[in-house]
PDB file of C-alpha atoms in Angstrom:
ATOM      1  CA  MET A   1      16.147  62.631   8.039  1.00 28.00           C
ATOM      2  CA  THR A   2      13.045  63.396  10.041  1.00 29.00           C
ATOM      3  CA  GLY A   3      13.132  62.948  13.768  1.00 32.00           C
ATOM      4  CA  THR A   4      10.802  60.720  15.797  1.00 35.00           C
ATOM      5  CA  GLY A   5       8.420  62.603  18.061  1.00 36.00           C
ATOM      6  CA  GLU A   6       5.411  61.906  20.132  1.00 37.00           C
ATOM      7  CA  THR A   7       2.065  62.892  18.620  1.00 39.00           C
ATOM      8  CA  ALA A   8       0.284  65.414  20.870  1.00 41.00           C
ATOM      9  CA  THR A   9      -3.321  64.599  21.520  1.00 46.00           C
ATOM     10  CA  THR A  10      -6.008  65.555  24.129  1.00 73.00           C
ATOM     11  CA  LEU A  11      -8.036  62.343  23.413  1.00 87.00           C
ATOM     12  CA  PRO A  12      -7.509  59.328  25.696  1.00 88.00           C
ATOM     13  CA  GLY A  13      -5.222  56.602  24.543  1.00 91.00           C
ATOM     14  CA  PRO A  14      -4.303  53.064  25.519  1.00 95.00           C
ATOM     15  CA  ASP A  15      -1.805  52.196  28.193  1.00 95.00           C
ATOM     16  CA  PHE A  16       0.472  49.367  27.112  1.00 96.00           C
ATOM     17  CA  ALA A  17       2.874  49.526  30.020  1.00 95.00           C
ATOM     18  CA  ALA A  18       1.782  46.195  31.516  1.00 96.00           C
ATOM     19  CA  ALA A  19       1.610  44.155  28.317  1.00 97.00           C
ATOM     20  CA  PHE A  20       4.380  45.735  26.222  1.00 97.00           C
ATOM     21  CA  PRO A  21       6.608  47.833  28.439  1.00 95.00           C
ATOM     22  CA  HIS A  22       9.454  50.055  27.093  1.00 92.00           C
ATOM     23  CA  PRO A  23      12.151  49.998  26.103  1.00 93.00           C
ATOM     24  CA  PHE A  24      11.572  48.260  22.819  1.00 94.00           C
ATOM     25  CA  PRO A  25      14.508  46.485  21.177  1.00 93.00           C
ATOM     26  CA  ALA A  26      15.909  47.875  17.895  1.00 94.00           C
ATOM     27  CA  GLY A  27      18.295  46.114  15.609  1.00 95.00           C
ATOM     28  CA  PRO A  28      21.610  47.542  14.642  1.00 95.00           C
ATOM     29  CA  HIS A  29      20.930  47.974  10.890  1.00 96.00           C
ATOM     30  CA  SER A  30      18.830  51.096  10.697  1.00 95.00           C
ATOM     31  CA  ARG A  31      21.439  53.111   8.936  1.00 96.00           C
ATOM     32  CA  HIS A  32      22.233  50.234   6.504  1.00 97.00           C
ATOM     33  CA  THR A  33      18.444  49.948   5.771  1.00 97.00           C
ATOM     34  CA  GLU A  34      18.083  53.659   5.235  1.00 97.00           C
ATOM     35  CA  ARG A  35      20.870  53.742   2.788  1.00 97.00           C
ATOM     36  CA  GLY A  36      19.398  50.843   0.991  1.00 97.00           C
ATOM     37  CA  LEU A  37      15.982  52.446   0.776  1.00 97.00           C
ATOM     38  CA  ILE A  38      17.386  55.763  -0.488  1.00 97.00           C
ATOM     39  CA  GLY A  39      19.154  53.901  -3.358  1.00 97.00           C
ATOM     40  CA  TRP A  40      16.128  51.713  -4.054  1.00 97.00           C
ATOM     41  CA  LEU A  41      13.883  54.853  -4.429  1.00 97.00           C
ATOM     42  CA  GLU A  42      16.417  56.332  -6.863  1.00 95.00           C
ATOM     43  CA  GLU A  43      15.895  53.293  -8.992  1.00 95.00           C
ATOM     44  CA  HIS A  44      12.113  53.171  -8.329  1.00 95.00           C
ATOM     45  CA  PRO A  45      10.644  56.731  -8.154  1.00 94.00           C
ATOM     46  CA  LEU A  46       7.504  55.944  -6.183  1.00 95.00           C
ATOM     47  CA  LEU A  47       7.096  59.154  -4.351  1.00 93.00           C
ATOM     48  CA  PRO A  48       6.339  62.615  -5.709  1.00 88.00           C
ATOM     49  CA  SER A  49       8.540  64.768  -3.487  1.00 90.00           C
ATOM     50  CA  ALA A  50      11.795  64.826  -1.603  1.00 91.00           C
ATOM     51  CA  GLY A  51       9.893  65.511   1.647  1.00 90.00           C
ATOM     52  CA  ALA A  52       7.680  62.522   1.301  1.00 90.00           C
ATOM     53  CA  ARG A  53      10.669  60.337   0.482  1.00 94.00           C
ATOM     54  CA  SER A  54      12.635  61.611   3.550  1.00 93.00           C
ATOM     55  CA  VAL A  55       9.790  60.928   5.967  1.00 89.00           C
ATOM     56  CA  LEU A  56       8.944  57.515   4.639  1.00 93.00           C
ATOM     57  CA  VAL A  57      12.492  56.392   4.477  1.00 96.00           C
ATOM     58  CA  ASP A  58      12.988  57.441   8.120  1.00 93.00           C
ATOM     59  CA  ILE A  59       9.937  55.696   9.549  1.00 92.00           C
ATOM     60  CA  THR A  60      10.488  52.614   7.466  1.00 95.00           C
ATOM     61  CA  SER A  61      14.176  52.192   8.250  1.00 95.00           C
ATOM     62  CA  HIS A  62      13.692  52.767  11.925  1.00 94.00           C
ATOM     63  CA  GLY A  63      10.457  50.707  12.030  1.00 95.00           C
ATOM     64  CA  ALA A  64      11.947  47.771  10.214  1.00 97.00           C
ATOM     65  CA  SER A  65      14.771  47.533  12.687  1.00 96.00           C
ATOM     66  CA  ARG A  66      12.128  47.306  15.496  1.00 96.00           C
ATOM     67  CA  THR A  67       9.885  44.896  13.528  1.00 97.00           C
ATOM     68  CA  PHE A  68      12.666  42.318  13.102  1.00 98.00           C
ATOM     69  CA  PRO A  69      15.550  43.426  15.303  1.00 97.00           C
ATOM     70  CA  THR A  70      17.466  40.115  14.817  1.00 96.00           C
ATOM     71  CA  ALA A  71      17.186  40.016  10.995  1.00 97.00           C
ATOM     72  CA  ASP A  72      20.063  39.679   8.611  1.00 96.00           C
ATOM     73  CA  PRO A  73      20.887  43.290   7.285  1.00 97.00           C
ATOM     74  CA  ASP A  74      20.166  42.381   3.612  1.00 96.00           C
ATOM     75  CA  ASP A  75      16.919  40.550   4.426  1.00 97.00           C
ATOM     76  CA  LEU A  76      15.906  43.568   6.522  1.00 98.00           C
ATOM     77  CA  VAL A  77      16.419  45.866   3.564  1.00 98.00           C
ATOM     78  CA  LEU A  78      14.233  43.699   1.479  1.00 98.00           C
ATOM     79  CA  PHE A  79      11.513  43.708   4.027  1.00 98.00           C
ATOM     80  CA  ALA A  80      11.867  47.551   4.388  1.00 98.00           C
ATOM     81  CA  GLU A  81      11.506  47.985   0.631  1.00 98.00           C
ATOM     82  CA  LEU A  82       8.288  45.909   0.543  1.00 98.00           C
ATOM     83  CA  LEU A  83       6.857  47.897   3.468  1.00 97.00           C
ATOM     84  CA  LEU A  84       7.860  51.194   1.805  1.00 98.00           C
ATOM     85  CA  TRP A  85       6.278  50.040  -1.409  1.00 98.00           C
ATOM     86  CA  LEU A  86       2.969  49.245   0.317  1.00 97.00           C
ATOM     87  CA  THR A  87       2.883  52.558   2.196  1.00 95.00           C
ATOM     88  CA  ALA A  88       3.930  54.545  -0.961  1.00 95.00           C
ATOM     89  CA  PHE A  89       1.166  52.861  -2.952  1.00 95.00           C
ATOM     90  CA  ASP A  90      -1.348  53.641  -0.274  1.00 92.00           C
ATOM     91  CA  ASP A  91      -0.159  57.244  -0.155  1.00 89.00           C
ATOM     92  CA  VAL A  92      -0.029  57.951  -3.880  1.00 90.00           C
ATOM     93  CA  HIS A  93      -2.833  55.939  -5.243  1.00 87.00           C
ATOM     94  CA  ALA A  94      -5.203  54.672  -2.443  1.00 79.00           C
ATOM     95  CA  GLU A  95      -5.500  57.531  -0.009  1.00 73.00           C
ATOM     96  CA  VAL A  96      -6.701  60.970  -1.299  1.00 60.00           C
ATOM     97  CA  ASN A  97      -6.584  60.317  -4.998  1.00 59.00           C
ATOM     98  CA  ALA A  98      -8.799  57.272  -4.881  1.00 58.00           C
ATOM     99  CA  VAL A  99     -11.684  59.374  -3.414  1.00 62.00           C
ATOM    100  CA  LYS A 100     -11.506  61.563  -6.615  1.00 68.00           C
ATOM    101  CA  ASP A 101     -10.875  58.721  -9.073  1.00 71.00           C
ATOM    102  CA  ALA A 102     -11.673  55.255  -7.798  1.00 77.00           C
ATOM    103  CA  VAL A 103     -11.567  53.896 -11.244  1.00 82.00           C
ATOM    104  CA  ALA A 104      -7.868  54.836 -11.552  1.00 87.00           C
ATOM    105  CA  LEU A 105      -7.172  52.984  -8.310  1.00 90.00           C
ATOM    106  CA  VAL A 106      -8.896  49.797  -9.606  1.00 91.00           C
ATOM    107  CA  ASP A 107      -6.835  50.045 -12.755  1.00 90.00           C
ATOM    108  CA  HIS A 108      -3.596  50.459 -10.788  1.00 91.00           C
ATOM    109  CA  THR A 109      -4.587  47.484  -8.646  1.00 93.00           C
ATOM    110  CA  GLY A 110      -5.426  45.344 -11.666  1.00 93.00           C
ATOM    111  CA  GLU A 111      -1.808  45.924 -12.999  1.00 93.00           C
ATOM    112  CA  LEU A 112      -0.431  44.838  -9.729  1.00 95.00           C
ATOM    113  CA  MET A 113      -2.667  41.728  -9.589  1.00 95.00           C
ATOM    114  CA  LEU A 114      -1.137  40.743 -12.881  1.00 94.00           C
ATOM    115  CA  VAL A 115       2.342  41.030 -11.467  1.00 95.00           C
ATOM    116  CA  LEU A 116       1.280  38.878  -8.536  1.00 95.00           C
ATOM    117  CA  ALA A 117      -0.163  36.265 -10.863  1.00 92.00           C
ATOM    118  CA  HIS A 118       2.706  36.253 -13.285  1.00 84.00           C
ATOM    119  CA  GLY A 119       5.827  36.952 -11.364  1.00 69.00           C
ATOM    120  CA  ASP A 120       8.085  35.723 -14.082  1.00 70.00           C
ATOM    121  CA  ARG A 121       6.976  38.544 -16.504  1.00 73.00           C
ATOM    122  CA  ARG A 122       8.545  41.830 -16.067  1.00 75.00           C
ATOM    123  CA  PRO A 123       6.223  44.692 -16.428  1.00 77.00           C
ATOM    124  CA  ALA A 124       7.032  47.876 -18.406  1.00 74.00           C
ATOM    125  CA  GLY A 125       6.356  51.483 -17.636  1.00 78.00           C
ATOM    126  CA  GLU A 126       4.755  52.381 -14.319  1.00 87.00           C
ATOM    127  CA  PRO A 127       7.153  52.393 -11.275  1.00 94.00           C
ATOM    128  CA  PHE A 128       4.824  50.498  -8.821  1.00 96.00           C
ATOM    129  CA  PRO A 129       4.471  47.245 -10.948  1.00 95.00           C
ATOM    130  CA  VAL A 130       8.194  47.292 -11.916  1.00 95.00           C
ATOM    131  CA  ALA A 131       9.221  47.671  -8.278  1.00 96.00           C
ATOM    132  CA  LEU A 132       6.836  44.928  -7.151  1.00 97.00           C
ATOM    133  CA  HIS A 133       8.188  42.552  -9.809  1.00 96.00           C
ATOM    134  CA  GLY A 134      11.708  42.967  -8.401  1.00 96.00           C
ATOM    135  CA  LEU A 135      10.657  42.608  -4.783  1.00 97.00           C
ATOM    136  CA  LEU A 136       8.706  39.385  -5.545  1.00 97.00           C
ATOM    137  CA  ALA A 137      11.640  37.908  -7.396  1.00 96.00           C
ATOM    138  CA  ARG A 138      13.953  38.476  -4.396  1.00 97.00           C
ATOM    139  CA  PHE A 139      11.297  37.114  -1.933  1.00 97.00           C
ATOM    140  CA  ARG A 140      10.826  34.021  -4.168  1.00 96.00           C
ATOM    141  CA  ALA A 141      14.558  33.356  -4.063  1.00 96.00           C
ATOM    142  CA  ARG A 142      14.520  33.258  -0.242  1.00 97.00           C
ATOM    143  CA  ALA A 143      11.203  31.500   0.495  1.00 98.00           C
ATOM    144  CA  SER A 144       9.737  28.086   0.224  1.00 97.00           C
ATOM    145  CA  PRO A 145       6.925  27.763  -2.246  1.00 97.00           C
ATOM    146  CA  ALA A 146       4.291  27.710   0.468  1.00 97.00           C
ATOM    147  CA  ALA A 147       5.753  30.788   2.242  1.00 98.00           C
ATOM    148  CA  TYR A 148       5.958  32.641  -1.088  1.00 97.00           C
ATOM    149  CA  LEU A 149       2.222  31.862  -1.783  1.00 97.00           C
ATOM    150  CA  ARG A 150       1.236  33.130   1.721  1.00 98.00           C
ATOM    151  CA  LEU A 151       3.158  36.363   1.015  1.00 98.00           C
ATOM    152  CA  THR A 152       1.462  36.986  -2.365  1.00 97.00           C
ATOM    153  CA  ALA A 153      -1.962  36.047  -1.001  1.00 97.00           C
ATOM    154  CA  SER A 154      -1.656  38.555   1.769  1.00 98.00           C
ATOM    155  CA  LEU A 155      -0.540  41.222  -0.756  1.00 98.00           C
ATOM    156  CA  ARG A 156      -3.659  40.453  -2.938  1.00 97.00           C
ATOM    157  CA  ASP A 157      -5.828  40.778   0.198  1.00 97.00           C
ATOM    158  CA  THR A 158      -4.199  44.141   1.037  1.00 97.00           C
ATOM    159  CA  LEU A 159      -4.780  45.506  -2.460  1.00 96.00           C
ATOM    160  CA  LEU A 160      -8.358  44.505  -2.506  1.00 96.00           C
ATOM    161  CA  ALA A 161      -8.861  45.904   0.939  1.00 96.00           C
ATOM    162  CA  LEU A 162      -7.418  49.311  -0.201  1.00 95.00           C
ATOM    163  CA  VAL A 163      -9.949  49.370  -3.049  1.00 94.00           C
ATOM    164  CA  TRP A 164     -12.713  48.499  -0.441  1.00 94.00           C
ATOM    165  CA  GLU A 165     -11.488  51.259   1.862  1.00 93.00           C
ATOM    166  CA  ALA A 166     -11.401  53.896  -0.995  1.00 91.00           C
ATOM    167  CA  HIS A 167     -14.969  52.875  -1.908  1.00 90.00           C
ATOM    168  CA  HIS A 168     -16.211  53.550   1.688  1.00 91.00           C
ATOM    169  CA  VAL A 169     -13.939  56.236   2.977  1.00 89.00           C
ATOM    170  CA  ALA A 170     -16.208  59.187   1.999  1.00 87.00           C
ATOM    171  CA  GLU A 171     -19.268  57.619   3.685  1.00 90.00           C
ATOM    172  CA  PRO A 172     -18.075  55.805   6.776  1.00 93.00           C
ATOM    173  CA  GLY A 173     -21.558  55.740   8.198  1.00 91.00           C
ATOM    174  CA  LYS A 174     -22.436  53.022   5.683  1.00 93.00           C
ATOM    175  CA  VAL A 175     -19.855  50.641   6.925  1.00 96.00           C
ATOM    176  CA  ALA A 176     -20.766  47.973   9.527  1.00 97.00           C
ATOM    177  CA  LEU A 177     -18.359  47.792  12.492  1.00 97.00           C
ATOM    178  CA  ALA A 178     -17.960  44.044  12.007  1.00 97.00           C
ATOM    179  CA  THR A 179     -16.982  44.482   8.354  1.00 98.00           C
ATOM    180  CA  TYR A 180     -14.448  47.240   9.303  1.00 98.00           C
ATOM    181  CA  LEU A 181     -12.887  45.034  12.007  1.00 98.00           C
ATOM    182  CA  ALA A 182     -12.429  42.243   9.526  1.00 97.00           C
ATOM    183  CA  MET A 183     -10.918  44.508   6.878  1.00 98.00           C
ATOM    184  CA  ARG A 184      -8.652  46.627   9.020  1.00 98.00           C
ATOM    185  CA  PRO A 185      -5.768  44.237   9.477  1.00 97.00           C
ATOM    186  CA  HIS A 186      -5.313  44.131   5.613  1.00 97.00           C
ATOM    187  CA  THR A 187      -5.410  47.877   5.193  1.00 96.00           C
ATOM    188  CA  VAL A 188      -2.757  48.426   7.896  1.00 96.00           C
ATOM    189  CA  PHE A 189      -0.550  45.716   6.245  1.00 97.00           C
ATOM    190  CA  VAL A 190      -0.028  43.699   9.322  1.00 98.00           C
ATOM    191  CA  ARG A 191      -0.999  40.411   7.791  1.00 98.00           C
ATOM    192  CA  THR A 192       1.623  40.873   5.045  1.00 98.00           C
ATOM    193  CA  ILE A 193       4.199  41.691   7.761  1.00 98.00           C
ATOM    194  CA  MET A 194       3.337  38.470   9.492  1.00 98.00           C
ATOM    195  CA  ALA A 195       3.702  36.527   6.255  1.00 98.00           C
ATOM    196  CA  ALA A 196       7.018  38.226   5.578  1.00 98.00           C
ATOM    197  CA  ALA A 197       8.301  37.369   9.128  1.00 98.00           C
ATOM    198  CA  GLU A 198       8.747  33.715   8.316  1.00 98.00           C
ATOM    199  CA  ILE A 199      10.855  34.503   5.269  1.00 98.00           C
ATOM    200  CA  VAL A 200      12.863  37.262   6.721  1.00 98.00           C
ATOM    201  CA  LEU A 201      13.633  35.424   9.928  1.00 98.00           C
ATOM    202  CA  GLY A 202      14.202  32.041   8.282  1.00 97.00           C
ATOM    203  CA  TYR A 203      11.551  29.807  10.018  1.00 97.00           C
ATOM    204  CA  GLU A 204       8.296  28.274   8.902  1.00 97.00           C
ATOM    205  CA  LEU A 205       5.363  26.845  10.918  1.00 97.00           C
ATOM    206  CA  THR A 206       3.906  23.513   9.968  1.00 97.00           C
ATOM    207  CA  ASP A 207       0.156  23.516   9.183  1.00 96.00           C
ATOM    208  CA  ALA A 208      -0.496  21.875  12.460  1.00 97.00           C
ATOM    209  CA  GLU A 209       1.384  24.582  14.280  1.00 97.00           C
ATOM    210  CA  ARG A 210      -0.390  27.289  12.267  1.00 97.00           C
ATOM    211  CA  ASP A 211      -3.783  25.866  13.266  1.00 97.00           C
ATOM    212  CA  LEU A 212      -3.018  25.825  17.068  1.00 97.00           C
ATOM    213  CA  ALA A 213      -5.540  27.838  19.078  1.00 97.00           C
ATOM    214  CA  PRO A 214      -2.860  29.867  20.850  1.00 97.00           C
ATOM    215  CA  VAL A 215      -1.214  30.790  17.573  1.00 98.00           C
ATOM    216  CA  ARG A 216      -4.522  31.797  15.958  1.00 98.00           C
ATOM    217  CA  ARG A 217      -5.483  33.884  19.070  1.00 98.00           C
ATOM    218  CA  LEU A 218      -2.098  35.652  19.095  1.00 98.00           C
ATOM    219  CA  GLU A 219      -2.166  36.465  15.382  1.00 98.00           C
ATOM    220  CA  THR A 220      -5.735  37.762  15.736  1.00 98.00           C
ATOM    221  CA  ALA A 221      -4.851  39.973  18.682  1.00 98.00           C
ATOM    222  CA  VAL A 222      -1.745  41.401  16.972  1.00 98.00           C
ATOM    223  CA  ALA A 223      -3.730  42.035  13.737  1.00 98.00           C
ATOM    224  CA  ASN A 224      -6.525  43.805  15.577  1.00 98.00           C
ATOM    225  CA  LEU A 225      -4.170  45.856  17.731  1.00 98.00           C
ATOM    226  CA  ALA A 226      -2.084  47.121  14.721  1.00 98.00           C
ATOM    227  CA  GLY A 227      -5.114  48.605  13.085  1.00 97.00           C
ATOM    228  CA  TRP A 228      -6.716  49.984  16.182  1.00 98.00           C
ATOM    229  CA  ILE A 229      -3.730  51.837  17.579  1.00 96.00           C
ATOM    230  CA  ASN A 230      -3.144  53.289  14.111  1.00 95.00           C
ATOM    231  CA  ASP A 231      -6.702  54.583  14.021  1.00 96.00           C
ATOM    232  CA  LEU A 232      -6.261  56.226  17.350  1.00 95.00           C
ATOM    233  CA  ALA A 233      -3.030  57.890  16.420  1.00 92.00           C
ATOM    234  CA  SER A 234      -4.156  59.201  13.035  1.00 90.00           C
ATOM    235  CA  TYR A 235      -7.704  60.215  13.915  1.00 92.00           C
ATOM    236  CA  GLU A 236      -7.356  63.874  14.599  1.00 87.00           C
ATOM    237  CA  ARG A 237      -5.089  64.604  11.552  1.00 85.00           C
ATOM    238  CA  GLU A 238      -7.437  62.664   9.347  1.00 85.00           C
ATOM    239  CA  ALA A 239     -10.506  64.366  10.842  1.00 87.00           C
ATOM    240  CA  ALA A 240      -8.935  67.781  10.098  1.00 84.00           C
ATOM    241  CA  ARG A 241      -8.831  66.871   6.373  1.00 78.00           C
ATOM    242  CA  GLY A 242     -12.719  66.631   6.200  1.00 74.00           C
ATOM    243  CA  PRO A 243     -15.311  66.915   5.036  1.00 67.00           C
ATOM    244  CA  ALA A 244     -16.260  63.270   6.027  1.00 79.00           C
ATOM    245  CA  ARG A 245     -15.197  61.867   9.406  1.00 90.00           C
ATOM    246  CA  PRO A 246     -12.426  59.288   9.164  1.00 92.00           C
ATOM    247  CA  LEU A 247     -13.266  55.715   8.347  1.00 95.00           C
ATOM    248  CA  SER A 248     -11.794  54.392  11.604  1.00 96.00           C
ATOM    249  CA  LEU A 249     -12.551  52.614  14.848  1.00 98.00           C
ATOM    250  CA  PRO A 250     -13.631  55.655  16.945  1.00 97.00           C
ATOM    251  CA  THR A 251     -16.035  56.837  14.221  1.00 96.00           C
ATOM    252  CA  LEU A 252     -17.791  53.528  14.019  1.00 97.00           C
ATOM    253  CA  LEU A 253     -17.807  53.050  17.738  1.00 97.00           C
ATOM    254  CA  GLN A 254     -19.490  56.400  18.222  1.00 96.00           C
ATOM    255  CA  ALA A 255     -22.012  55.496  15.527  1.00 95.00           C
ATOM    256  CA  ARG A 256     -22.864  52.310  17.386  1.00 95.00           C
ATOM    257  CA  HIS A 257     -22.792  53.415  20.957  1.00 96.00           C
ATOM    258  CA  GLY A 258     -23.409  57.188  20.780  1.00 95.00           C
ATOM    259  CA  GLY A 259     -21.741  59.589  23.217  1.00 96.00           C
ATOM    260  CA  THR A 260     -18.810  61.852  22.656  1.00 94.00           C
ATOM    261  CA  ILE A 261     -15.663  61.143  20.594  1.00 94.00           C
ATOM    262  CA  GLU A 262     -13.793  61.167  23.857  1.00 95.00           C
ATOM    263  CA  GLU A 263     -15.986  58.413  25.113  1.00 96.00           C
ATOM    264  CA  SER A 264     -15.380  56.525  21.815  1.00 97.00           C
ATOM    265  CA  PHE A 265     -11.649  56.856  22.212  1.00 97.00           C
ATOM    266  CA  ALA A 266     -11.786  55.584  25.747  1.00 97.00           C
ATOM    267  CA  ARG A 267     -13.806  52.573  24.516  1.00 97.00           C
ATOM    268  CA  ALA A 268     -11.316  51.933  21.681  1.00 98.00           C
ATOM    269  CA  SER A 269      -8.355  52.262  24.129  1.00 97.00           C
ATOM    270  CA  ARG A 270      -9.854  49.626  26.366  1.00 98.00           C
ATOM    271  CA  MET A 271     -10.268  47.422  23.326  1.00 98.00           C
ATOM    272  CA  CYS A 272      -6.587  47.955  22.471  1.00 98.00           C
ATOM    273  CA  GLU A 273      -5.473  47.083  26.062  1.00 98.00           C
ATOM    274  CA  ASP A 274      -7.693  43.931  26.021  1.00 98.00           C
ATOM    275  CA  GLU A 275      -6.056  42.802  22.779  1.00 98.00           C
ATOM    276  CA  ALA A 276      -2.594  43.674  24.163  1.00 98.00           C
ATOM    277  CA  ALA A 277      -3.294  41.519  27.249  1.00 98.00           C
ATOM    278  CA  THR A 278      -4.426  38.619  25.083  1.00 98.00           C
ATOM    279  CA  ALA A 279      -1.321  38.903  22.887  1.00 98.00           C
ATOM    280  CA  ARG A 280       0.942  38.937  25.939  1.00 98.00           C
ATOM    281  CA  GLN A 281      -0.856  35.916  27.436  1.00 98.00           C
ATOM    282  CA  GLU A 282      -0.409  33.902  24.297  1.00 98.00           C
ATOM    283  CA  ILE A 283       3.264  34.990  23.768  1.00 98.00           C
ATOM    284  CA  SER A 284       3.950  33.833  27.275  1.00 97.00           C
ATOM    285  CA  ALA A 285       2.219  30.487  26.740  1.00 96.00           C
ATOM    286  CA  LEU A 286       4.020  29.829  23.429  1.00 97.00           C
ATOM    287  CA  THR A 287       7.427  30.694  24.797  1.00 96.00           C
ATOM    288  CA  LEU A 288       7.385  28.514  27.918  1.00 92.00           C
ATOM    289  CA  ASP A 289       9.090  25.594  26.227  1.00 84.00           C
ATOM    290  CA  GLN A 290      12.571  25.232  24.605  1.00 87.00           C
ATOM    291  CA  PRO A 291      13.349  27.301  21.476  1.00 89.00           C
ATOM    292  CA  SER A 292      11.245  26.117  18.517  1.00 95.00           C
ATOM    293  CA  THR A 293       9.506  27.555  15.452  1.00 97.00           C
ATOM    294  CA  LEU A 294       6.506  28.270  17.752  1.00 97.00           C
ATOM    295  CA  THR A 295       8.673  30.371  20.156  1.00 97.00           C
ATOM    296  CA  THR A 296      10.388  32.126  17.291  1.00 98.00           C
ATOM    297  CA  HIS A 297       6.928  32.905  15.775  1.00 98.00           C
ATOM    298  CA  ALA A 298       5.687  34.229  19.077  1.00 98.00           C
ATOM    299  CA  ARG A 299       8.721  36.432  19.454  1.00 98.00           C
ATOM    300  CA  ALA A 300       8.397  37.639  16.001  1.00 98.00           C
ATOM    301  CA  LEU A 301       4.843  38.736  16.641  1.00 98.00           C
ATOM    302  CA  GLU A 302       5.866  40.344  19.949  1.00 98.00           C
ATOM    303  CA  ASP A 303       8.318  42.530  17.974  1.00 98.00           C
ATOM    304  CA  ILE A 304       5.736  43.233  15.250  1.00 98.00           C
ATOM    305  CA  THR A 305       3.371  44.531  17.982  1.00 98.00           C
ATOM    306  CA  ARG A 306       6.076  46.667  19.584  1.00 97.00           C
ATOM    307  CA  SER A 307       6.911  48.168  16.181  1.00 96.00           C
ATOM    308  CA  PHE A 308       3.252  49.167  15.617  1.00 96.00           C
ATOM    309  CA  ILE A 309       3.127  50.775  19.128  1.00 95.00           C
ATOM    310  CA  TRP A 310       6.441  52.569  18.345  1.00 93.00           C
ATOM    311  CA  HIS A 311       5.601  53.919  14.909  1.00 86.00           C
ATOM    312  CA  THR A 312       2.421  55.809  15.954  1.00 79.00           C
ATOM    313  CA  GLY A 313       4.634  58.337  17.787  1.00 74.00           C
ATOM    314  CA  HIS A 314       6.665  59.068  14.740  1.00 63.00           C
ATOM    315  CA  ALA A 315       6.765  62.591  13.210  1.00 62.00           C
ATOM    316  CA  ARG A 316       5.072  61.131  10.129  1.00 62.00           C
ATOM    317  CA  TYR A 317       1.768  61.355  12.078  1.00 61.00           C
ATOM    318  CA  GLN A 318       2.193  65.089  12.661  1.00 56.00           C
ATOM    319  CA  GLY A 319       2.304  66.043   9.013  1.00 46.00           C
ATOM    320  CA  PRO A 320      -0.067  65.681   6.054  1.00 45.00           C
ATOM    321  CA  GLN A 321       1.155  62.162   5.245  1.00 43.00           C
ATOM    322  CA  ARG A 322      -0.801  59.186   6.468  1.00 40.00           C
ATOM    323  CA  GLY A 323       0.578  56.669   9.058  1.00 37.00           C
ATOM    324  CA  LEU A 324       1.422  53.094   8.126  1.00 40.00           C
TER     325      LEU A 324
END
């Protein structure tokens, strides 16, 4: 499998030492998850090459064990398969190919929307709809009706966001910063990961708990942070692809404020550090009391944040593939 290495860059990056210091916990089931993913990909051939499969299995198996380090091994495999499915769909249909053929992406997305709407009907043919059907059936068996609806709603949001991203990726100058900030959590999958957390870890917030201001602030900070640190980690590699500059936070900050790309990176890094500080403050506030669903949720979001910080240093960012 591919190793995990730090991505070299001369551009400034955020410092998370105060809010999220290392070492990050990792669960004991990485190898079990890796074997599960390899077998699942043999059943569902989502990726075009052995190299792509190797890199994606590696980052997903190790990343899943950091996202939910306390999860049951079989639940962790299910989550890892969903995460791999999302990333593979992004790589195969929504990244480079969508720029050349956006209509095909819309068609592929439409097929997946039908699977989400009619989970009891097994699709035929294409591997992505078939694989999604199986994933949804297994999540439905583990989740309450409300938790399952939250998961499928987040998947719909992500698929629509990927279509939006493909529509704008060649001309990032036409995208408003506020619009990008609203869409980015969906294209980086963090909202789906949050929805999956309650199913994988076996807890569920009440509506009143979900609406608490500290919970909303924490979820917003984690969602923002996930997308922004991904943008910083992948910027140079995506810029090298050309011809357009990446549709990412540094690009849009430079368009708004001017200056050099280094200054935009410094500005984005400060934004990341501010969100990390907000997340840490809300985690601390929500975990002051005795263990409860609120403390479990806060700890889950803490681990989700750590996993996003961890994964941007993976070898996947050094090759032609895209980061999560």
